[in-house]
Coordinates of C-alpha atoms in Angstrom, one line a residue:
Chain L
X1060 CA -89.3 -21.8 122.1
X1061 CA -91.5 -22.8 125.0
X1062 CA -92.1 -26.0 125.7
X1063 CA -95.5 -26.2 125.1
X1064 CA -97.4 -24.5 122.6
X1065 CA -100.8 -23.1 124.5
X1066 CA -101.5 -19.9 123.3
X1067 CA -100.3 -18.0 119.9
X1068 CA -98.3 -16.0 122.9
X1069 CA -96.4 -18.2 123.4
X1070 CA -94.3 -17.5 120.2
X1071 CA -91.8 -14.9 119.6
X1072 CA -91.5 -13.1 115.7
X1073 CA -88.0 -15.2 116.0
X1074 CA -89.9 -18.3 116.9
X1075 CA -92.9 -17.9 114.2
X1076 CA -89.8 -17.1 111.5
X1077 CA -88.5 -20.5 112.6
X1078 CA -91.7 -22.3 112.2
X1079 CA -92.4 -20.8 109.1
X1080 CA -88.4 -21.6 107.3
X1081 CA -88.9 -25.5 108.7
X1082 CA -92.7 -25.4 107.6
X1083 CA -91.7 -24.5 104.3
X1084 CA -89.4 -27.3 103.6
X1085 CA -91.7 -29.4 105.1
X1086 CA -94.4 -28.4 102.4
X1087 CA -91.9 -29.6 100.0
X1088 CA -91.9 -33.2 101.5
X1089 CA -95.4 -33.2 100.8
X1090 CA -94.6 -33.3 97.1
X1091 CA -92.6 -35.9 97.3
X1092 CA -92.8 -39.7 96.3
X1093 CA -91.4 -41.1 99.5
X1094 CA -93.7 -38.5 102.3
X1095 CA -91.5 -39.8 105.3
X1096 CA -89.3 -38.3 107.6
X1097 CA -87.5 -40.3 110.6
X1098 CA -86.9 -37.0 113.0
X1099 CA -89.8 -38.2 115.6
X1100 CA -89.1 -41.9 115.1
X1101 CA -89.7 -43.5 118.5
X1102 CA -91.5 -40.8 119.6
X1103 CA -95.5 -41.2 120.5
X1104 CA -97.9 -38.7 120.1
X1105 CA -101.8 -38.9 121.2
X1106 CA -104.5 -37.0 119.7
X1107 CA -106.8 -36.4 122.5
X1108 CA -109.7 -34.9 121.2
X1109 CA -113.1 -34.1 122.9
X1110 CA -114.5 -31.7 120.2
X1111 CA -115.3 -33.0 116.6
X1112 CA -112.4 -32.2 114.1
X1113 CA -111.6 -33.1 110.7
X1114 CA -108.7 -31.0 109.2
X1115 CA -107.1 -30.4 112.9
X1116 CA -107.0 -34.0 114.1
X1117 CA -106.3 -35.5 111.1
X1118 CA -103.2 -32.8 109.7
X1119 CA -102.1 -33.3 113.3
X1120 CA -101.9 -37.2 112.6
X1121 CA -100.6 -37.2 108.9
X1122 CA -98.1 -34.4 110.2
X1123 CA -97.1 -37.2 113.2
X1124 CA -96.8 -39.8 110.7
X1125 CA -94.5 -38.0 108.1
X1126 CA -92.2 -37.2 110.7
X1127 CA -92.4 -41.4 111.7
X1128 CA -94.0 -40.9 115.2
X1129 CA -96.5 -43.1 116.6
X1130 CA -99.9 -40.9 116.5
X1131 CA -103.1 -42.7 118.1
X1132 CA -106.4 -40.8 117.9
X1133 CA -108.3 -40.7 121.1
X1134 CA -111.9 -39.3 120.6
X1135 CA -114.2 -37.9 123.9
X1136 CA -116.8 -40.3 122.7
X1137 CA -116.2 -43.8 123.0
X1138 CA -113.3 -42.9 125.2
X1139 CA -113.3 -44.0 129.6
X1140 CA -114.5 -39.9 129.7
X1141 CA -117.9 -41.0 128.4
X1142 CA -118.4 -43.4 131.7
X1143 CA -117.8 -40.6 133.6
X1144 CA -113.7 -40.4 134.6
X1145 CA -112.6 -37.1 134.7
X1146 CA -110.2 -35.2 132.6
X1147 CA -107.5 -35.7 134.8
X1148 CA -107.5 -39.3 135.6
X1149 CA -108.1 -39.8 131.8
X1150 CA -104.8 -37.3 131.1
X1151 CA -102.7 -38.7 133.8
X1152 CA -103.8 -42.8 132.5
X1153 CA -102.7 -41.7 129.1
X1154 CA -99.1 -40.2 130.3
X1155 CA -98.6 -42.7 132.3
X1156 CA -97.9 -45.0 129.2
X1157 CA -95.7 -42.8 128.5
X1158 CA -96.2 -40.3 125.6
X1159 CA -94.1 -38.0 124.7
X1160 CA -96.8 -35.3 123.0
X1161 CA -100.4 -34.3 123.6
X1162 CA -102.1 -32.8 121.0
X1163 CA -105.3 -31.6 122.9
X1164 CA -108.8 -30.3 122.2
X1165 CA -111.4 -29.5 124.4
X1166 CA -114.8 -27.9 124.9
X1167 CA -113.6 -26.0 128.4
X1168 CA -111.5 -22.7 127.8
X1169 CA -108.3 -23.6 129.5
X1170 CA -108.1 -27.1 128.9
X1171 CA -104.8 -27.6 128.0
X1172 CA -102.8 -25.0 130.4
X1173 CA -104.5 -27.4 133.0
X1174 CA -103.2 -30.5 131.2
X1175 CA -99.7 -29.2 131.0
X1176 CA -99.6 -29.4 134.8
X1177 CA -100.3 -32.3 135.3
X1178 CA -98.2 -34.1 133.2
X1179 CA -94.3 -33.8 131.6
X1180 CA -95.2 -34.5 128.1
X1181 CA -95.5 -31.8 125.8
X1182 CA -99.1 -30.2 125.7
X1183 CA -100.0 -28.3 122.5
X1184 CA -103.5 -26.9 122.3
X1185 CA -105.3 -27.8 119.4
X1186 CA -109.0 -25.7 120.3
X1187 CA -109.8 -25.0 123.7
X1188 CA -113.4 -23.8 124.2
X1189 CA -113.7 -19.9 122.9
X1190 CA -110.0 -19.2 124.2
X1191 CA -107.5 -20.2 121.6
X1192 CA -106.0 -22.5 118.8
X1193 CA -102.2 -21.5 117.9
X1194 CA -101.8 -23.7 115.0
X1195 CA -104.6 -22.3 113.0
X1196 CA -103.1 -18.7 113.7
X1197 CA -99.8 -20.1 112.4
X1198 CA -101.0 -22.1 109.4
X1199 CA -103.1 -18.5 108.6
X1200 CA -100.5 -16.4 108.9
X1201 CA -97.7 -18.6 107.1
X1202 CA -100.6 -18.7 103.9
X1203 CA -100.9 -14.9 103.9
X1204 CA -97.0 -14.8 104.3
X1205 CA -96.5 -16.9 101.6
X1206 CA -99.2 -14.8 99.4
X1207 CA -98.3 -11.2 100.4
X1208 CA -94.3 -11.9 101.3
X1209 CA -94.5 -10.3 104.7
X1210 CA -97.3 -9.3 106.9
X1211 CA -95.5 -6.2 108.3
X1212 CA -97.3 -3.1 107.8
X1213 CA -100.6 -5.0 106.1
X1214 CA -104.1 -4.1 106.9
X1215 CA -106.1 -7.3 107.9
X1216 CA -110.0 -7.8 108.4
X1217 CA -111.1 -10.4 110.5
X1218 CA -115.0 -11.0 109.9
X1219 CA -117.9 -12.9 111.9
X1220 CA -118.7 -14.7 115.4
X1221 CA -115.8 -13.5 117.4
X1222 CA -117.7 -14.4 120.3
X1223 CA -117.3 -18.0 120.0
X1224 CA -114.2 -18.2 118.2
X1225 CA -110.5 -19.1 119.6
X1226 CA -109.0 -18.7 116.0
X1227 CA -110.0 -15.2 116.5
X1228 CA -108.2 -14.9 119.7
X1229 CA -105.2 -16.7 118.7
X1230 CA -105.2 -14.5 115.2
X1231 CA -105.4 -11.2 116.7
X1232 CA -102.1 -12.0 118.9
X1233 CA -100.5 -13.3 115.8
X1234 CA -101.1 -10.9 113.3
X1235 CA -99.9 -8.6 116.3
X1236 CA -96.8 -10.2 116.4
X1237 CA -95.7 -10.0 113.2
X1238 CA -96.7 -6.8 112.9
X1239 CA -100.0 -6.6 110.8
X1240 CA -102.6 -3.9 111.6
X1241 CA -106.2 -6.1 112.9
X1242 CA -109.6 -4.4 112.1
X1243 CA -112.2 -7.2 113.8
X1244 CA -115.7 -6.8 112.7
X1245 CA -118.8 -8.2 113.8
X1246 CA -122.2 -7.4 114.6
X1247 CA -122.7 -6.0 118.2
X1248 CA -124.0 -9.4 119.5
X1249 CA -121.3 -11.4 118.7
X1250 CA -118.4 -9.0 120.2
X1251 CA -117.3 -10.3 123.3
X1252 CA -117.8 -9.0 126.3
X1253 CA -114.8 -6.7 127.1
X1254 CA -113.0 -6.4 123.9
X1255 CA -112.7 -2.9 124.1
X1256 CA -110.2 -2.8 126.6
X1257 CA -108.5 -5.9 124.7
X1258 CA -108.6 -4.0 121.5
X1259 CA -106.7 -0.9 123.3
X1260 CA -104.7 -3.0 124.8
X1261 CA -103.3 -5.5 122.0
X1262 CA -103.5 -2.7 119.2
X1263 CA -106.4 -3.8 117.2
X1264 CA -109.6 -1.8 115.8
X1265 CA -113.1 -2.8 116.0
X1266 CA -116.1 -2.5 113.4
X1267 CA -119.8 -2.9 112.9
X1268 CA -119.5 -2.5 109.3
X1269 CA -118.3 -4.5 106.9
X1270 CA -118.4 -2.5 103.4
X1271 CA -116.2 0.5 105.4
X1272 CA -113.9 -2.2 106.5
X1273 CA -113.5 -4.3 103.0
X1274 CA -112.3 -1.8 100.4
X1275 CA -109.1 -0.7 102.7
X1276 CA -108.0 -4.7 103.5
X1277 CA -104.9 -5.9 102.3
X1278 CA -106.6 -9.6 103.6
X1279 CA -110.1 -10.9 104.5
X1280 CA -110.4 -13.9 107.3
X1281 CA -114.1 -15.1 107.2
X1282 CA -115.1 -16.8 110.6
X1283 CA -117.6 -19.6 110.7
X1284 CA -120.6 -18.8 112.4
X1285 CA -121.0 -21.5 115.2
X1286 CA -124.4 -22.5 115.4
X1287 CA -123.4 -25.1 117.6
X1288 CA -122.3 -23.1 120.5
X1289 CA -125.2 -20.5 120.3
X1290 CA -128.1 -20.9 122.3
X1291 CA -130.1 -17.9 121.7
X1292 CA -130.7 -15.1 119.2
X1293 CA -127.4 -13.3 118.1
X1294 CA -128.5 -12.4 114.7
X1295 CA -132.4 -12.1 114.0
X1296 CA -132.0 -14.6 110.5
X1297 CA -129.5 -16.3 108.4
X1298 CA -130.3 -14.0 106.0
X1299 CA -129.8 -10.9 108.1
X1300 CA -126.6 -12.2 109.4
X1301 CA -125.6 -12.6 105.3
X1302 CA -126.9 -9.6 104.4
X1303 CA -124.4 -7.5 107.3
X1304 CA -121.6 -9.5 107.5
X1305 CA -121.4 -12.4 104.8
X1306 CA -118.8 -12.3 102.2
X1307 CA -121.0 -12.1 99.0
X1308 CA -120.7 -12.1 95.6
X1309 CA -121.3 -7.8 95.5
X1310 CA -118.7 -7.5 98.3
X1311 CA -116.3 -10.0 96.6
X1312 CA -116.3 -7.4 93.5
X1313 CA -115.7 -4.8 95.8
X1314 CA -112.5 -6.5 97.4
X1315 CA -110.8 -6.8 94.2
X1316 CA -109.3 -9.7 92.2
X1317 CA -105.9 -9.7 94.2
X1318 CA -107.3 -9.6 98.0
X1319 CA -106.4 -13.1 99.6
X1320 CA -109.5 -14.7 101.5
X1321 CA -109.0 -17.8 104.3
X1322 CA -111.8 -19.4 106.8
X1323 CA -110.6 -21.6 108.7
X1324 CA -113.6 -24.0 107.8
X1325 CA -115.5 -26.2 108.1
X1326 CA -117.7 -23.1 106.0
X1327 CA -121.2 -22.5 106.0
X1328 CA -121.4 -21.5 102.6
X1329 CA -124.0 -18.9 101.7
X1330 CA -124.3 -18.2 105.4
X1331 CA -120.9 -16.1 106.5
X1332 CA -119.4 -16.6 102.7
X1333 CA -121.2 -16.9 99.4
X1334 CA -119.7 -20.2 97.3
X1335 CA -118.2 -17.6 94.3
X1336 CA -115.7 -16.1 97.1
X1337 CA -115.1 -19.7 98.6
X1338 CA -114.2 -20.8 95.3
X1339 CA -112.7 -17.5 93.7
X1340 CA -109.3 -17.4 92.7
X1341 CA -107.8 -15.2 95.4
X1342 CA -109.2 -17.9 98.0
X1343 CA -106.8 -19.2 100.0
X1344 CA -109.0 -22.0 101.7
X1345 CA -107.3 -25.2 100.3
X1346 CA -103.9 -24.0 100.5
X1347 CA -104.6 -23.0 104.0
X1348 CA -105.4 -27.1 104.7
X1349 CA -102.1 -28.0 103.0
X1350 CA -100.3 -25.5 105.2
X1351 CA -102.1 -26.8 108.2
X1352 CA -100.0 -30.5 107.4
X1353 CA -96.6 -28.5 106.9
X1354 CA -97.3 -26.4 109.8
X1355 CA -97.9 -29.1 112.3
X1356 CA -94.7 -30.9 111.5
X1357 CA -93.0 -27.5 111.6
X1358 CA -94.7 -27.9 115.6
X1359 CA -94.0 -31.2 116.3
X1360 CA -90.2 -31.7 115.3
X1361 CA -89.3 -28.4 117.1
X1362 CA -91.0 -29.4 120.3
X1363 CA -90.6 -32.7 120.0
X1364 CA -86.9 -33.4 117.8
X1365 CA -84.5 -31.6 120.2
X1366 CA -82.8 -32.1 123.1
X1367 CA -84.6 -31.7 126.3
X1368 CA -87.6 -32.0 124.5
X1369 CA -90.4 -34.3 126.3
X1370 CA -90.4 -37.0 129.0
Chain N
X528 CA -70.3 -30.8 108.9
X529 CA -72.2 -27.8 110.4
X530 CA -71.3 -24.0 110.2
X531 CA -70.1 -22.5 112.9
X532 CA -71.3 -19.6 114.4
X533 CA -68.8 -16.7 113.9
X534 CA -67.5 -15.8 110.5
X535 CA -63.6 -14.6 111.2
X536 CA -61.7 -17.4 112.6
X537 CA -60.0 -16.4 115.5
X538 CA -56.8 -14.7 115.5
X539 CA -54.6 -17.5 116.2
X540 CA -56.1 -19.9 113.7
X541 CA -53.7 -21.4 111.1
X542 CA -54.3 -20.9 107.8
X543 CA -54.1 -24.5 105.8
X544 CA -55.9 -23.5 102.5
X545 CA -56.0 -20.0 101.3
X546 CA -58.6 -19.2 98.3
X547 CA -55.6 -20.1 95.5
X548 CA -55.3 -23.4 97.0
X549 CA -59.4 -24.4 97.4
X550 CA -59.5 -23.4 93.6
X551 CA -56.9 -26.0 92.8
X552 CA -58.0 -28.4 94.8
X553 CA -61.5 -28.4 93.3
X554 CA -60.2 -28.0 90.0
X555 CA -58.3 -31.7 90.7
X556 CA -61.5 -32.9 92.6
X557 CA -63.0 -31.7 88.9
X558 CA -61.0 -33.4 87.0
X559 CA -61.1 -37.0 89.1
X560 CA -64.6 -37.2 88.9
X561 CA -65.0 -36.9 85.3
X562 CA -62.0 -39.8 84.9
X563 CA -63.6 -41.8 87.4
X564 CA -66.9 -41.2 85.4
X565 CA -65.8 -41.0 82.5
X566 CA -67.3 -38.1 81.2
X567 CA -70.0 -36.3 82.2
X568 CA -72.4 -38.6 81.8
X569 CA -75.3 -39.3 84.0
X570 CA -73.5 -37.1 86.5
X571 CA -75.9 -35.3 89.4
X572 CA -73.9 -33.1 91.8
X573 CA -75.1 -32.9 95.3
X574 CA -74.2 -30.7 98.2
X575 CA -74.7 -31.1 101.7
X576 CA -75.7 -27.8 103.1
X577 CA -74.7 -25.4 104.0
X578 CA -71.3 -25.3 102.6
X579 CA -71.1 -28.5 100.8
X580 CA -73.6 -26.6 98.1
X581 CA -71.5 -23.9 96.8
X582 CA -69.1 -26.8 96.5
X583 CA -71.1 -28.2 94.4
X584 CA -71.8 -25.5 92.4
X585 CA -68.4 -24.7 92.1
X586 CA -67.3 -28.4 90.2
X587 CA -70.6 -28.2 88.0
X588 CA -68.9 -24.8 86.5
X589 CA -65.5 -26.5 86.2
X590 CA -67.1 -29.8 84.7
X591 CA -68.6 -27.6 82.2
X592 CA -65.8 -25.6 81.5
X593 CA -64.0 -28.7 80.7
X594 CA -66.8 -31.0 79.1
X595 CA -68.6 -28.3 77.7
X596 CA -72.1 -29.5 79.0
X597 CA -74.5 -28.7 82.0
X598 CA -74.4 -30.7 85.2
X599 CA -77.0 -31.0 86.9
X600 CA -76.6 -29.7 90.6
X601 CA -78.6 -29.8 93.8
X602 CA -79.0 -30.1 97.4
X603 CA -79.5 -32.5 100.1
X604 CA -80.3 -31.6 103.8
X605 CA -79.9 -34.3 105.9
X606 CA -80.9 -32.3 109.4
X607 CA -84.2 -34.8 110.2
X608 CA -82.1 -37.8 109.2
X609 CA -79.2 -36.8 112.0
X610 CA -78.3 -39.2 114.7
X611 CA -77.6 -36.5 116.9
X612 CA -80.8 -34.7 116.8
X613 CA -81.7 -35.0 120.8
X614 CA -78.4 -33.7 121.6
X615 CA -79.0 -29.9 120.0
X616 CA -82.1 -28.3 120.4
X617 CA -83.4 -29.0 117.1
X618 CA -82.5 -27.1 114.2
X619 CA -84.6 -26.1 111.4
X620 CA -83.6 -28.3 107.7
X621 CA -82.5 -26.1 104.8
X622 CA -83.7 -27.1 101.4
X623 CA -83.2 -29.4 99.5
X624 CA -83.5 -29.4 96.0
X625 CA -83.2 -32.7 93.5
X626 CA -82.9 -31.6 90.0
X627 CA -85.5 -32.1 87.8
X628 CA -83.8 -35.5 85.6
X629 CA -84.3 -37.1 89.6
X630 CA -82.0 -39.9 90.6
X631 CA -82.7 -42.9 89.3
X632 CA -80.1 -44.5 87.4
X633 CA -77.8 -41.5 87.8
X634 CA -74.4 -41.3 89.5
X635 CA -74.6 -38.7 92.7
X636 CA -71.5 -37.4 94.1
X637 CA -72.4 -35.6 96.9
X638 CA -70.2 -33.0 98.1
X639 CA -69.4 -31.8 101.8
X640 CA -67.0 -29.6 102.9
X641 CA -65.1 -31.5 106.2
X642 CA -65.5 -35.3 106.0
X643 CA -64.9 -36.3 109.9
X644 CA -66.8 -38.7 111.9
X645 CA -68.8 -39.8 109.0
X646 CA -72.0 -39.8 110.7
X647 CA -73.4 -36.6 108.4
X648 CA -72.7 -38.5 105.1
X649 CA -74.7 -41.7 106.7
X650 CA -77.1 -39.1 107.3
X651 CA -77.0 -38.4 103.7
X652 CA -76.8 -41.9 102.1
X653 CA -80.5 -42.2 104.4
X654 CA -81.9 -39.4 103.0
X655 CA -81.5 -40.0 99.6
X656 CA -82.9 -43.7 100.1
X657 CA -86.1 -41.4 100.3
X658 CA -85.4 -39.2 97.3
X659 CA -84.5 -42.1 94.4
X660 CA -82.1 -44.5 93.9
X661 CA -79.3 -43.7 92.0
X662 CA -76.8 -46.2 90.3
X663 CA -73.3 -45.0 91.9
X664 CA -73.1 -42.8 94.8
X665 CA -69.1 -41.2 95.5
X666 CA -68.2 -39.1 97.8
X667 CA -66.0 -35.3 97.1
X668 CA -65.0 -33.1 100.1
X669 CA -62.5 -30.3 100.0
X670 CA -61.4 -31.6 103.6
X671 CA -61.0 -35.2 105.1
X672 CA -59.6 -34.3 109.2
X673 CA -59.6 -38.1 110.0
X674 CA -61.8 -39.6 113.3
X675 CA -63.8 -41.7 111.2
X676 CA -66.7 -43.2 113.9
X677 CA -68.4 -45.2 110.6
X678 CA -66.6 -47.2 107.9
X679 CA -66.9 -44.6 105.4
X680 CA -64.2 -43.1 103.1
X681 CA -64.3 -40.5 100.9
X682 CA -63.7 -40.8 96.9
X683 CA -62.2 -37.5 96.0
X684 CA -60.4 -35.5 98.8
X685 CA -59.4 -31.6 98.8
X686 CA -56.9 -31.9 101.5
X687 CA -56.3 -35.0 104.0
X688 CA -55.5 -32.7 107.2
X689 CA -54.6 -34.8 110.0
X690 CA -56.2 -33.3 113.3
X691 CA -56.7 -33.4 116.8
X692 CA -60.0 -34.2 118.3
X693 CA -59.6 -31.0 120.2
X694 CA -58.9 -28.6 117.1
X695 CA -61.4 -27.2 115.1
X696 CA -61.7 -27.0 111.0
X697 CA -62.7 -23.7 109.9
X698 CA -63.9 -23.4 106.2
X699 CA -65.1 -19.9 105.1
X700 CA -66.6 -20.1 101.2
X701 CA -66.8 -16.3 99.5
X702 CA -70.6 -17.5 98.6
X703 CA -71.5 -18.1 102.1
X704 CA -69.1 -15.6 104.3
X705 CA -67.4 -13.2 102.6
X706 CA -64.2 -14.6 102.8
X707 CA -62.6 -17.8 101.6
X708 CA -60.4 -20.5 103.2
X709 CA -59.3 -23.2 105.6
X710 CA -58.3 -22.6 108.8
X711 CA -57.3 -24.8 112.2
X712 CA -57.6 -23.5 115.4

C-alpha cells in the first residue's frame, strides 16, 4: 500500500481486498460494548478541514478514536487560514507539532498531493475540490460488496452532477478496479468537459438517459446536485432536473425491489432522489454511513499501525 | 504464534509430533481441563487465531464426547492489541467471535498452538479486558518451546519442546494446511 491515500488510484484490487477483510472486522467492533481498540495509541491524527463535512469529518474522528489515536478537528473557519496564512504555513505549523496523519479536505482540486509534499506525515485526502475522495469510493464499494458478494462482472449506474463531483471521479476508478462495468449518466450540462476521452480511456460508458440506463443496473449511485458550487444555469428548474434525472417513485418501480441504491449524502430529497427511494428497502444510505466508520479505521491502522508508517 | 508463510516444512525439518501424537495430546489436554474444572461447567473455549482455533474446536468435540454436552467455542484475535505492531507492516486482524452466553462469570481457556515469548497471550489477556470479564482464565497450547520474555506459564501443555532461539516450530493443522504435525527446523 502507498503511503498516502490521495486518489482511489492509489489502491490495488489486492490493497482494496485488504481494506475490505480489516474493515469488516472493524464493523464488528462497532457492535460491541467496549468500541476501543489500542492499535494507533500514541498516534495523533488532525482533521484538517476547509470544506463543511458531517459524516466525513466526524467517521474520520470516531474511526481515530476507536483505534485510541489522538484526533483534533481543525475547521477553515475559525482557523490562522481565516486571517489570511496560507495553506502551507498553516500545514507545515501543524506538522511541525508533530502529527503523524492528516486527514485533509479542501475546496482546491489538488489540495492534498500538494500537502503530501511538504510534510512526512501521512496525507489522506478526504474531498479535494471536483477531483477526488477515496474513502467514499471505498466505503461505496465495500456496501455494494457486502450486498451483491462481488462487484466483478456487475453493471453499475452512476446518476447526477458529475461535473462537480470527486466521489464520481474516485468511483469510476474504483468500480474499475474491481472489475464492475460504469454507465455515468447526466444531463449534457453537467458532464465534464473531456470525459469522452476519459470514458475511452478508463472503460466506462456515458448516458443522457436515465430510464435506458435503470432497467439494465445491477446498482444505482445517486449524486447530490451541488447547488453550492454552481453558479449559473445547468438545468433550466429543479423540477426539470427531477423530472430527467431524479430517482422517483415511477423509476424506483422500474428498478425493481432487489436493486441496491447509495448517495453519498448529504441528499436533496425530492430534488436528485424522491424520499420513497431514500427510504425504500433496497437503500443502502445508512449502512453506507456505518461503513464509512469501519472503513476509515480499515485506512488509518493500515497506514498508520505498521512499521515505517508516519514520521 | 503467527503462521508461517509456506505450508511443507522444509525437507530437513524434524518431525516432533506426527498427527497420532497431536490427537493424544489434545485428548490429555481434554481431559485436564475438565478435572481442573470439574466438569464442563461454565466452560468457554477460545482460540487464538489462526491455528489456536481449530484447537479449540478440536477439545470442544472431545469435551463433548466425554461430558456429553456442548461447549461453547470461539475466537479471539489479538492482532491490534500486539506489541510488535510497528515492527511488521501491519497486518489485517482475523475475526473474532465470542459466543453468544459472553464472558462474564465464565471460565475461558484460551488455546494457542506454540506458547513462546508470551507476548501474544498478553496480547490476549488485553483483548479480552475489552470483550467481558470472565471468572478464571487458563491457558492450553499443544506446544510450550520455552524463551518466556513475560512471567506467563501455561496450564495445560501438548508437548514442552525445549528449543533454540534460532530453530523454528512448525505446526501444520489438517483444518488449516492440508497436512498435520509438529515439526523443528
Amino acid at each position: 500500500m502507498n503511503k498516502h491515500l490521495l486518489s482511489a488510484a492509489d489502491l490495488s484490487a489486492d490493497d482494496i481486498e485488504t481494506l475490505f477483510t480489516t474493515a469488516a472486522e472493524m464493523h464488528d467492533v462497532q457492535r460491541r460494548e467496549v468500541k476501543k481498540l489500542p492499535a494507533l495509541r500514541g498516534r495523533t491524527v488532525i482533521n484538517l478541514f476547509f470544506e463543511d463535512s458531517t459524516r466525513t469529518r466526524s467517521s474520520f474522528e470516531i474511526a481515530g478514536k476507536w483505534l485510541s489515536a489522538d484526533t483534533i478537528n481543525i475547521t477553515g473557519k475559525g482557523s490562522s487560514t481565516s486571517k489570511g496564512e496560507s495553506l502551507r504555513d498553516t500545514v507545515l505549523t501543524i506538522a511541525a507539532m508533530g502529527v503523524d496523519a492528516l486527514v485533509m479536505r479542501h475546496s482546491a482540486s489538488g489540495a492534498a498531493l500538494q500537502v503530501s509534499q511538504w510534510v512526512d506525515a501521512v496525507v489522506i485526502n478526504a474531498g479535494d475540490g471536483t477531483h477526488e475522495h477515496p474513502t467514499q469510493s471505498l466505503l461505496d464499494a465495500y456496501t455494494l460488496t457486502r450486498r451483491l458478494g462481488t462487484l466483478e462482472g456487475k453493471h453499475v449506474a452512476i446518476v447526477g452532477d458529475l461535473t462537480h463531483s470527486r466521489v464520481f471521479r474516485s468511483n469510476v476508478i474504483m468500480l474499475a478496479t474491481l472489475g464492475a462495468r460504469v454507465t455515468v449518466v447526466a444531463p449534457p450540462t453537467l458532464m465534464p468537459s473531456g470525459v469522452g476521452a476519459w470514458s475511452q480511456e478508463a472503460g466506462f460508458a456515458l448516458s443522457h438517459e436515465l430510464d435506458e440506463v435503470l432497467p439494465k443496473a445491477d446498482a444505482v449511485m445517486m449524486l447530490r446536485v451541488q447547488k453550492e458550487r454552481m453558479s449559473g444555469g445547468f438545468f433550466p428548474s429543479p423540477r426539470e432536473y427531477t423530472v430527467g434525472y431524479g430517482l422517483t417513485r415511477d423509476r424506483l418501480a422500474v428498478l425493481g425491489p432487489d436493486v441496491p441504491i447509495c448517495h453519498p449524502g448529504p441528499m436533496n430529497r425530492g430534488l436528485e432522489i424522491a424520499a420513497d427511494a431514500a427510504d425504500a428497502a433496497q437503500s443502502l444510505i445508512l449502512d453506507q454511513v456505518s461503513a464509512g466508520v469501519a472503513i476509515r479505521m480499515s485506512v488509518l491502522y493500515h497506514l498508520l499501525a505498521g512499521e515505517g508508517s508516519a514520521a | 504464534m503467527t503462521a508461517e508463510s509456506s505450508v511443507q516444512p522444509p525437507a530437513e525439518a524434524r518431525v516432533v509430533l506426527d498427527a497420532r501424537d497431536i490427537t493424544r495430546a489434545l485428548t490429555r489436554i481434554s481431559h485436564e481441563i475438565l478435572e481442573r474444572n470439574k466438569g464442563a461447567g461454565d466452560l468457554v473455549l477460545l482460540g487464538i487465531p489462526s491455528r489456536g482455533v481449530p484447537l479449540a474446536r478440536r477439545i470442544a468435540e472431545r469435551i463433548t464426547a466425554v461430558e456429553g454436552v456442548e461447549v461453547p467455542v470461539g475466537a479471539l484475535d489479538v492482532t491490534m492489541y500486539r506489541d510488535d505492531l510497528r515492527k511488521h507492516p501491519a497486518r489485517g486482524p482475523q475475526p473474532t467471535e465470542i459466543p453468544p452466553g459472553g464472558l462474564d462469570g465464565r471460565t475461558v481457556v484460551l488455546v494457542d498452538d506454540v506458547l513462546y515469548s508470551g507476548r501474544t497471550v498478553r496480547a490476549a489477556l488485553d483483548a479480552m479486558n475489552d470483550l467481558g470479564r470472565p471468572d478464571v482464565v487458563r491457558l492450553a497450547v499443544l506446544v510450550d518451546r520455552g524463551h518466556r520474555e513475560l512471567p506467563i506459564r501455561a496450564d495445560h501443555v501438548g508437548k514442552n519442546l525445549p528449543s533454540s532461539r534460532s530453530e523454528r516450530v512448525m505446526v501444520r493443522l489438517e483444518e488449516l494446511d492440508g497436512l498435520e504435525g509438529v515439526w523443528l527446523a
